mmCIF file of C-alpha atoms in Angstrom:
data_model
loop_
_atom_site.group_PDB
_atom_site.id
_atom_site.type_symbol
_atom_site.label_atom_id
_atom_site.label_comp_id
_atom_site.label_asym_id
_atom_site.label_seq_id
_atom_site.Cartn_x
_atom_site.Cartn_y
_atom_site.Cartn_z
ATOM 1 C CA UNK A 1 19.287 2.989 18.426
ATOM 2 C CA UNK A 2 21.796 5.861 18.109
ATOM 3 C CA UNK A 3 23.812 6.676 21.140
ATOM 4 C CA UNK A 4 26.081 9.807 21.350
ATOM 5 C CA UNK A 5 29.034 10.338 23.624
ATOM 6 C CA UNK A 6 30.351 13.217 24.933
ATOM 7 C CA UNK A 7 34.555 13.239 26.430
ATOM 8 C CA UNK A 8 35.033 14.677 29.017
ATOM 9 C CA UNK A 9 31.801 15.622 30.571
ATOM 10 C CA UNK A 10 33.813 18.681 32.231
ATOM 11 C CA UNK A 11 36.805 20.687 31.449
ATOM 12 C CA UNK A 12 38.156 23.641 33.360
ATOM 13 C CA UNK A 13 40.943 25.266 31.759
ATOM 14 C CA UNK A 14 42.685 28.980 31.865
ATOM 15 C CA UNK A 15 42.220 31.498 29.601
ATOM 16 C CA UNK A 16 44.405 30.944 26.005
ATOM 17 C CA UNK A 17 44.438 27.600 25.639
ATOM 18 C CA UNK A 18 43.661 25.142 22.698
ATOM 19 C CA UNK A 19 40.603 23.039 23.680
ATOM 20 C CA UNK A 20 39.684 19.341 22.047
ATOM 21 C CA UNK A 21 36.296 18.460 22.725
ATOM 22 C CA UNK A 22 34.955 15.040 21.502
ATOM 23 C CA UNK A 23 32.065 13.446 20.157
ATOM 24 C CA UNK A 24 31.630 9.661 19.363
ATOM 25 C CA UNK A 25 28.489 8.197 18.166
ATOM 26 C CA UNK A 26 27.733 4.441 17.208
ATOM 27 C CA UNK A 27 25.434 3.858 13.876
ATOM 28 C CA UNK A 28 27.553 5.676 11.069
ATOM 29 C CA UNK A 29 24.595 5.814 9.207
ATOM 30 C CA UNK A 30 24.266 9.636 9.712
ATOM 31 C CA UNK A 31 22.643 12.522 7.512
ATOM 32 C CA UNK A 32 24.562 15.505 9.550
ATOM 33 C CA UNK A 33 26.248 16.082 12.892
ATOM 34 C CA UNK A 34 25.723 19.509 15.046
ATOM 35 C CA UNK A 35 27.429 21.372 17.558
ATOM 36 C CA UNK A 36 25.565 23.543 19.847
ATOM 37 C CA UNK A 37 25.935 25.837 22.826
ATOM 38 C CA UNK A 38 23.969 26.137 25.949
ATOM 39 C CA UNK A 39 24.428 28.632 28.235
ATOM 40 C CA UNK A 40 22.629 27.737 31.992
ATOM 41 C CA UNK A 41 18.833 28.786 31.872
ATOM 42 C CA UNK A 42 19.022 29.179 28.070
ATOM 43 C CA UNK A 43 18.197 27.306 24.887
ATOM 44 C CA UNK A 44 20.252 25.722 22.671
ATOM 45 C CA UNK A 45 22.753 27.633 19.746
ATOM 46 C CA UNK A 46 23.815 26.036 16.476
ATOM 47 C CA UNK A 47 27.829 26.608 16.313
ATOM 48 C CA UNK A 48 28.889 24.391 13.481
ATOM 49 C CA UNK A 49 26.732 21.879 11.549
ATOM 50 C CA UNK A 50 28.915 19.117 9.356
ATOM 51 C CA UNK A 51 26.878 16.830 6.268
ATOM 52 C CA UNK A 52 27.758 13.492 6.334
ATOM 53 C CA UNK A 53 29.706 14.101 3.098
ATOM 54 C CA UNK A 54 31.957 16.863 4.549
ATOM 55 C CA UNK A 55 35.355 16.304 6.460
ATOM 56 C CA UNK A 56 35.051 19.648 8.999
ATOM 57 C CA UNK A 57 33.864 22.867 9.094
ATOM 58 C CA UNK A 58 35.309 26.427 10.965
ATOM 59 C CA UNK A 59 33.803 29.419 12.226
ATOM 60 C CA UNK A 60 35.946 31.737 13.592
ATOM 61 C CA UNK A 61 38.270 30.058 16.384
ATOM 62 C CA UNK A 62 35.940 27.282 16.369
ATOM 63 C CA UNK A 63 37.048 23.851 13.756
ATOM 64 C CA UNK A 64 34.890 20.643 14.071
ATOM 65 C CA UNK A 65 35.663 17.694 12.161
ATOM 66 C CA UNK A 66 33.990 14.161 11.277
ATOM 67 C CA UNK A 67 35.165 10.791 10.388
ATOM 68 C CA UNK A 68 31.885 8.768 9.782
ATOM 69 C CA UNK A 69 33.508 5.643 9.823
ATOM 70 C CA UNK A 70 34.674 5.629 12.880
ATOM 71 C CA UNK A 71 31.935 7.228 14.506
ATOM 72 C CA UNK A 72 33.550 10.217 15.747
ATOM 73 C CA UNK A 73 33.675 14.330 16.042
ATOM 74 C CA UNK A 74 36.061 16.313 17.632
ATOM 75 C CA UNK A 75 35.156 20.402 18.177
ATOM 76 C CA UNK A 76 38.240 22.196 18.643
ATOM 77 C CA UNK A 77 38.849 25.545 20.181
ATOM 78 C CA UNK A 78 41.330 28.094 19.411
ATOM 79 C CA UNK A 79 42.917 30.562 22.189
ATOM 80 C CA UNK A 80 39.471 30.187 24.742
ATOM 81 C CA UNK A 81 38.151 33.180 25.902
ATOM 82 C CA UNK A 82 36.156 33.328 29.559
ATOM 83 C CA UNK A 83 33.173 33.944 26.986
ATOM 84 C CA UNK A 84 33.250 30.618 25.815
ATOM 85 C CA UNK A 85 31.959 28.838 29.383
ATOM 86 C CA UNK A 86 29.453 26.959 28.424
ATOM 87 C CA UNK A 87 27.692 23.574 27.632
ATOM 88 C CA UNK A 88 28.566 22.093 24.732
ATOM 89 C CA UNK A 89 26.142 19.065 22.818
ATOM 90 C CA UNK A 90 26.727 16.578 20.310
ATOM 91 C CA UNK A 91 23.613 15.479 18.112
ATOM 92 C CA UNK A 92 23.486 13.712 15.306
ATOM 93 C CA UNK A 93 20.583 13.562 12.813
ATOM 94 C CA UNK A 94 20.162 9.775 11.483
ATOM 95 C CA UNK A 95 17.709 11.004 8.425
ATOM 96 C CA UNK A 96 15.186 8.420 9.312
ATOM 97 C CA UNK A 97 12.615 10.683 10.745
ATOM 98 C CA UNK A 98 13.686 14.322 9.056
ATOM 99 C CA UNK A 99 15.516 16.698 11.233
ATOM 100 C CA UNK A 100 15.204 14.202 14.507
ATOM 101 C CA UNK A 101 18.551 14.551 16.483
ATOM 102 C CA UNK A 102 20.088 12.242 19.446
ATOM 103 C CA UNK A 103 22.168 14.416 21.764
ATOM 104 C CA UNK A 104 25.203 13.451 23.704
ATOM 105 C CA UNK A 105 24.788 14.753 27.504
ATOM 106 C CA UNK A 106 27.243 17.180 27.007
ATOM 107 C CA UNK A 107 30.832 18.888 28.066
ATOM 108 C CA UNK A 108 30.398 21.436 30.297
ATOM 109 C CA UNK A 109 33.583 24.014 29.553
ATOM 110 C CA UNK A 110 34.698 26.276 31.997
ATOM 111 C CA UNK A 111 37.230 29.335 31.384
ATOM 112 C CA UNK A 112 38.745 30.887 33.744
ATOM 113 C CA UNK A 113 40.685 34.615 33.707
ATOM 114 C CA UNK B 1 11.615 38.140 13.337
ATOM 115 C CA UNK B 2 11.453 36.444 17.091
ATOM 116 C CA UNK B 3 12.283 32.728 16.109
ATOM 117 C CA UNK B 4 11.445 30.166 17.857
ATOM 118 C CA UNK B 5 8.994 31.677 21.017
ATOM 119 C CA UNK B 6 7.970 29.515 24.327
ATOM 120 C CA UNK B 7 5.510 30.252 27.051
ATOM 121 C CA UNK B 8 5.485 30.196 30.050
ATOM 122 C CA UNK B 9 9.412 30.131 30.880
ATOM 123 C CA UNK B 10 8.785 29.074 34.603
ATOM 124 C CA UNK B 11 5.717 26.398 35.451
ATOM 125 C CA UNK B 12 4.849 25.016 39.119
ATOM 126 C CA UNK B 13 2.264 22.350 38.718
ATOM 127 C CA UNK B 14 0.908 20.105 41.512
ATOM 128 C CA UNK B 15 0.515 16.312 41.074
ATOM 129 C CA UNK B 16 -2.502 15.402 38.444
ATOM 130 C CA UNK B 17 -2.610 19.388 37.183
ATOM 131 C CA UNK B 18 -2.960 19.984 33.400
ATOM 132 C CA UNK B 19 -1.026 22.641 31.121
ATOM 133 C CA UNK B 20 -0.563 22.904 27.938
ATOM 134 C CA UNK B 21 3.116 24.370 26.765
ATOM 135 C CA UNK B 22 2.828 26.955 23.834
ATOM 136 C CA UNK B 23 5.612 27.309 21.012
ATOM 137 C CA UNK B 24 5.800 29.310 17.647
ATOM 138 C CA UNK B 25 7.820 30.054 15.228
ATOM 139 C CA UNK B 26 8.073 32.623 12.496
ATOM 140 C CA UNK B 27 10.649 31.002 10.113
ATOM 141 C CA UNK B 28 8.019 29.492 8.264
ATOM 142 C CA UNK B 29 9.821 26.120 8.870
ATOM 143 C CA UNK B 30 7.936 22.860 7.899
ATOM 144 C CA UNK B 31 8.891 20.704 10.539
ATOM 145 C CA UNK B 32 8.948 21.148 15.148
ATOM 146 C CA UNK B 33 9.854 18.911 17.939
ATOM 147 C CA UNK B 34 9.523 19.094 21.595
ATOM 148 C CA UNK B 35 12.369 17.937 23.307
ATOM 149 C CA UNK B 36 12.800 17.388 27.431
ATOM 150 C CA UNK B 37 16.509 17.985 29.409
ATOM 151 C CA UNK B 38 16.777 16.430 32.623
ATOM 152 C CA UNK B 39 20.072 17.193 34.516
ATOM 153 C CA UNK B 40 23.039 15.004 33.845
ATOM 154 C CA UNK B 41 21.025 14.292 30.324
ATOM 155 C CA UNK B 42 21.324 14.852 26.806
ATOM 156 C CA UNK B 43 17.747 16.361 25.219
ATOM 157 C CA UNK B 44 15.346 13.437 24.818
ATOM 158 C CA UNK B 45 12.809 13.801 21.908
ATOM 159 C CA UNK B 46 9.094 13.553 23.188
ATOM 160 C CA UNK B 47 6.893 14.204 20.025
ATOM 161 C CA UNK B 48 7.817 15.936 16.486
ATOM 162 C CA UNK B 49 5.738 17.253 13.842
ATOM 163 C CA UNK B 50 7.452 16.313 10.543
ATOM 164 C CA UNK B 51 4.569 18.798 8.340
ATOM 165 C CA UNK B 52 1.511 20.778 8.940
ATOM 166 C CA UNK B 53 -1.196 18.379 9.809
ATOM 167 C CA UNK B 54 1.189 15.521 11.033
ATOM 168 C CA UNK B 55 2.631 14.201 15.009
ATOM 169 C CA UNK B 56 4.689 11.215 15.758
ATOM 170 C CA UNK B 57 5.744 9.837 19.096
ATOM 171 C CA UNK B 58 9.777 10.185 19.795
ATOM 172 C CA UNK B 59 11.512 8.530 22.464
ATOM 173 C CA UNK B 60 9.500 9.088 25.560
ATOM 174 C CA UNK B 61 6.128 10.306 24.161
ATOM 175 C CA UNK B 62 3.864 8.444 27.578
ATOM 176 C CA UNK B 63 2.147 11.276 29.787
ATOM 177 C CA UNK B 64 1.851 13.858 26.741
ATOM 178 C CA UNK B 65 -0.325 14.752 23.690
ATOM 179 C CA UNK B 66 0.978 17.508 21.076
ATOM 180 C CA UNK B 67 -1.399 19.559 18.772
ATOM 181 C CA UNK B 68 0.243 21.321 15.934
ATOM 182 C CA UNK B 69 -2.165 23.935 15.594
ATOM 183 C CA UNK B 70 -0.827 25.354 12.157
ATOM 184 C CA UNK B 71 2.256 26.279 10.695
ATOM 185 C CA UNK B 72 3.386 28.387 13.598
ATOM 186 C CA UNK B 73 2.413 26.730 16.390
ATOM 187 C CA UNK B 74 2.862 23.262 18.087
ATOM 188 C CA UNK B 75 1.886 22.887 21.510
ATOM 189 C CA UNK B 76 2.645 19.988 24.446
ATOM 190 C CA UNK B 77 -0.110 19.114 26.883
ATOM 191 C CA UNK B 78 0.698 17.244 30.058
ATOM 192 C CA UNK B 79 -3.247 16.181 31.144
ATOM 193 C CA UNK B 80 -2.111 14.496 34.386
ATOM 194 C CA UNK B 81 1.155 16.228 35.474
ATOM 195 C CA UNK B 82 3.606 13.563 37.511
ATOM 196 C CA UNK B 83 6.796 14.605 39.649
ATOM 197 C CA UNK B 84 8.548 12.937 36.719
ATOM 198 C CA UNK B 85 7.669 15.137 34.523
ATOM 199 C CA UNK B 86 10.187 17.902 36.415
ATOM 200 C CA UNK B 87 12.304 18.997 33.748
ATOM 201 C CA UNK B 88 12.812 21.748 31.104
ATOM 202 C CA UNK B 89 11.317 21.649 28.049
ATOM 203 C CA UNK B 90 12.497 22.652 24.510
ATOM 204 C CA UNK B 91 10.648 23.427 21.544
ATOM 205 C CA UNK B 92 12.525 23.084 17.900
ATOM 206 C CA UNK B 93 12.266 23.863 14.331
ATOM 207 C CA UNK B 94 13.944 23.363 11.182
ATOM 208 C CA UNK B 95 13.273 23.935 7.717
ATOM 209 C CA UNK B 96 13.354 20.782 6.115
ATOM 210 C CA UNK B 97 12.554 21.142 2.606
ATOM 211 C CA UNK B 98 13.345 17.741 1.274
ATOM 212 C CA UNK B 99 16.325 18.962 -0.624
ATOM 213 C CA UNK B 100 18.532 19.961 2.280
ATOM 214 C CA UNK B 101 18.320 19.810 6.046
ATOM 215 C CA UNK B 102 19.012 23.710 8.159
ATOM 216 C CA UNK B 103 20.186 23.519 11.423
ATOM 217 C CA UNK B 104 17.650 23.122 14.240
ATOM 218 C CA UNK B 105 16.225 26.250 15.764
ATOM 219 C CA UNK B 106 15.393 26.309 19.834
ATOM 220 C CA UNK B 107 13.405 28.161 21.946
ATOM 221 C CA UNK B 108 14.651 29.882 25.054
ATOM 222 C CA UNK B 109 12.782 26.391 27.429
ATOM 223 C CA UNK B 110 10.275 25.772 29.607
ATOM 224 C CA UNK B 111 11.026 25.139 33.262
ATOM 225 C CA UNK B 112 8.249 22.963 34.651
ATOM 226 C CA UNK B 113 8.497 21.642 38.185
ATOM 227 C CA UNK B 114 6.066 18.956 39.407
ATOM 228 C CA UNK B 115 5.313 19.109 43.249
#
């Protein structure tokens, strides 16, 4: 069974700095890995979305990267903003059953002025 | 172009009530999943519908049944609601055309609370 992990589960940090959030997961045997956002009472948005063949992806201030081998992903953020509290989840889509994902429980990010 | 729609958002049931959660999509996507979130927990997949026509059990499938009506629509029916069932709920889609995996699209979730 795939199991996702998500360090820390909470991070409060002032306005400008460089975040490192981080993902592990344990069967390697992946089709893609996602990052999405979750704001309280709402559903779930796709940030970045890395194939098993790719090294990292960027949007913006936003860089996630993935080493397969080692069963890990890290999302970084550039220069956070107060607009960027949030949850953030980990899921990874084995490929067995198409489009199933396993989700990590989560880093909730706080931003603060 | 709405994406992925849920109703209701809020739901208070009493012990051994019935519902049925609605979804629908207009992304003419191929495959949708219902997903629960307890607190302090990642999203759990209860049943998925891989085509038009098809259901599978996920990981904790016991107290529901799924219909996926057509295309658009795939609904979750709790026939004998239990306090453990408190959680909110999240429909899904995705494209899935064989070739290539999209991301997952969500809907906005169901809050369901089980007195």
């Amino acid at each position: 069974k795939q199991e996702v992990t998500q360090i820390p589960a909470a991070l409060s940090v002032p306005e400008g700095e460089n975040l490192v959030l981080n993902c592990s997961f344990t069967d390697s045997a992946i089709y893609n890995l996602q990052w999405f956002r979750q704001d309280p009472g709402k559903g779930l948005t796709s940030l970045l979305l890395i194939q098993s063949s790719q090294r990292e992806q960027t949007s913006g201030r936003l860089n996630a990267s993935l080493d397969k081998s080692s069963g890990r992903s890290t999302l970084y953020i550039a220069a956070s903003q107060p607009g960027d509290s949030a949850t953030y989840l980990c899921a990874v889509n084995r490929g067995s059953t198409l489009g199933r994902l396993y989700f990590g429980r989560g880093t909730q990010l706080t931003v603060w002025p | 172009n709405a994406g992925v729609t849920q109703t209701p958002k809020f739901q208070v049931l009493k012990t051994g009530q019935s519902m049925t959660l609605q979804c629908a999509q207009d992304m003419n996507h191929n495959s949708m999943y219902w997903y629960r979130q307890d607190p302090g927990m990642g999203l759990r997949l209860i049943y998925y519908s891989a085509s038009e026509g098809t259901t599978d059990k996920g990981e904790v499938p016991n107290g529901y049944n799924v219909s996926r009506l057509n295309k658009r629509e795939f609904s979750l029916r709790l026939e004998s609601a239990a306090p453990s069932q408190t959680s909110v709920y999240f429909c899904a889609s995705i494209m899935a055309s064989g070739r290539t995996l999209d991301t997952q699209y969500f809907g906005p979730g169901t809050r369901l609370t089980v007195l």
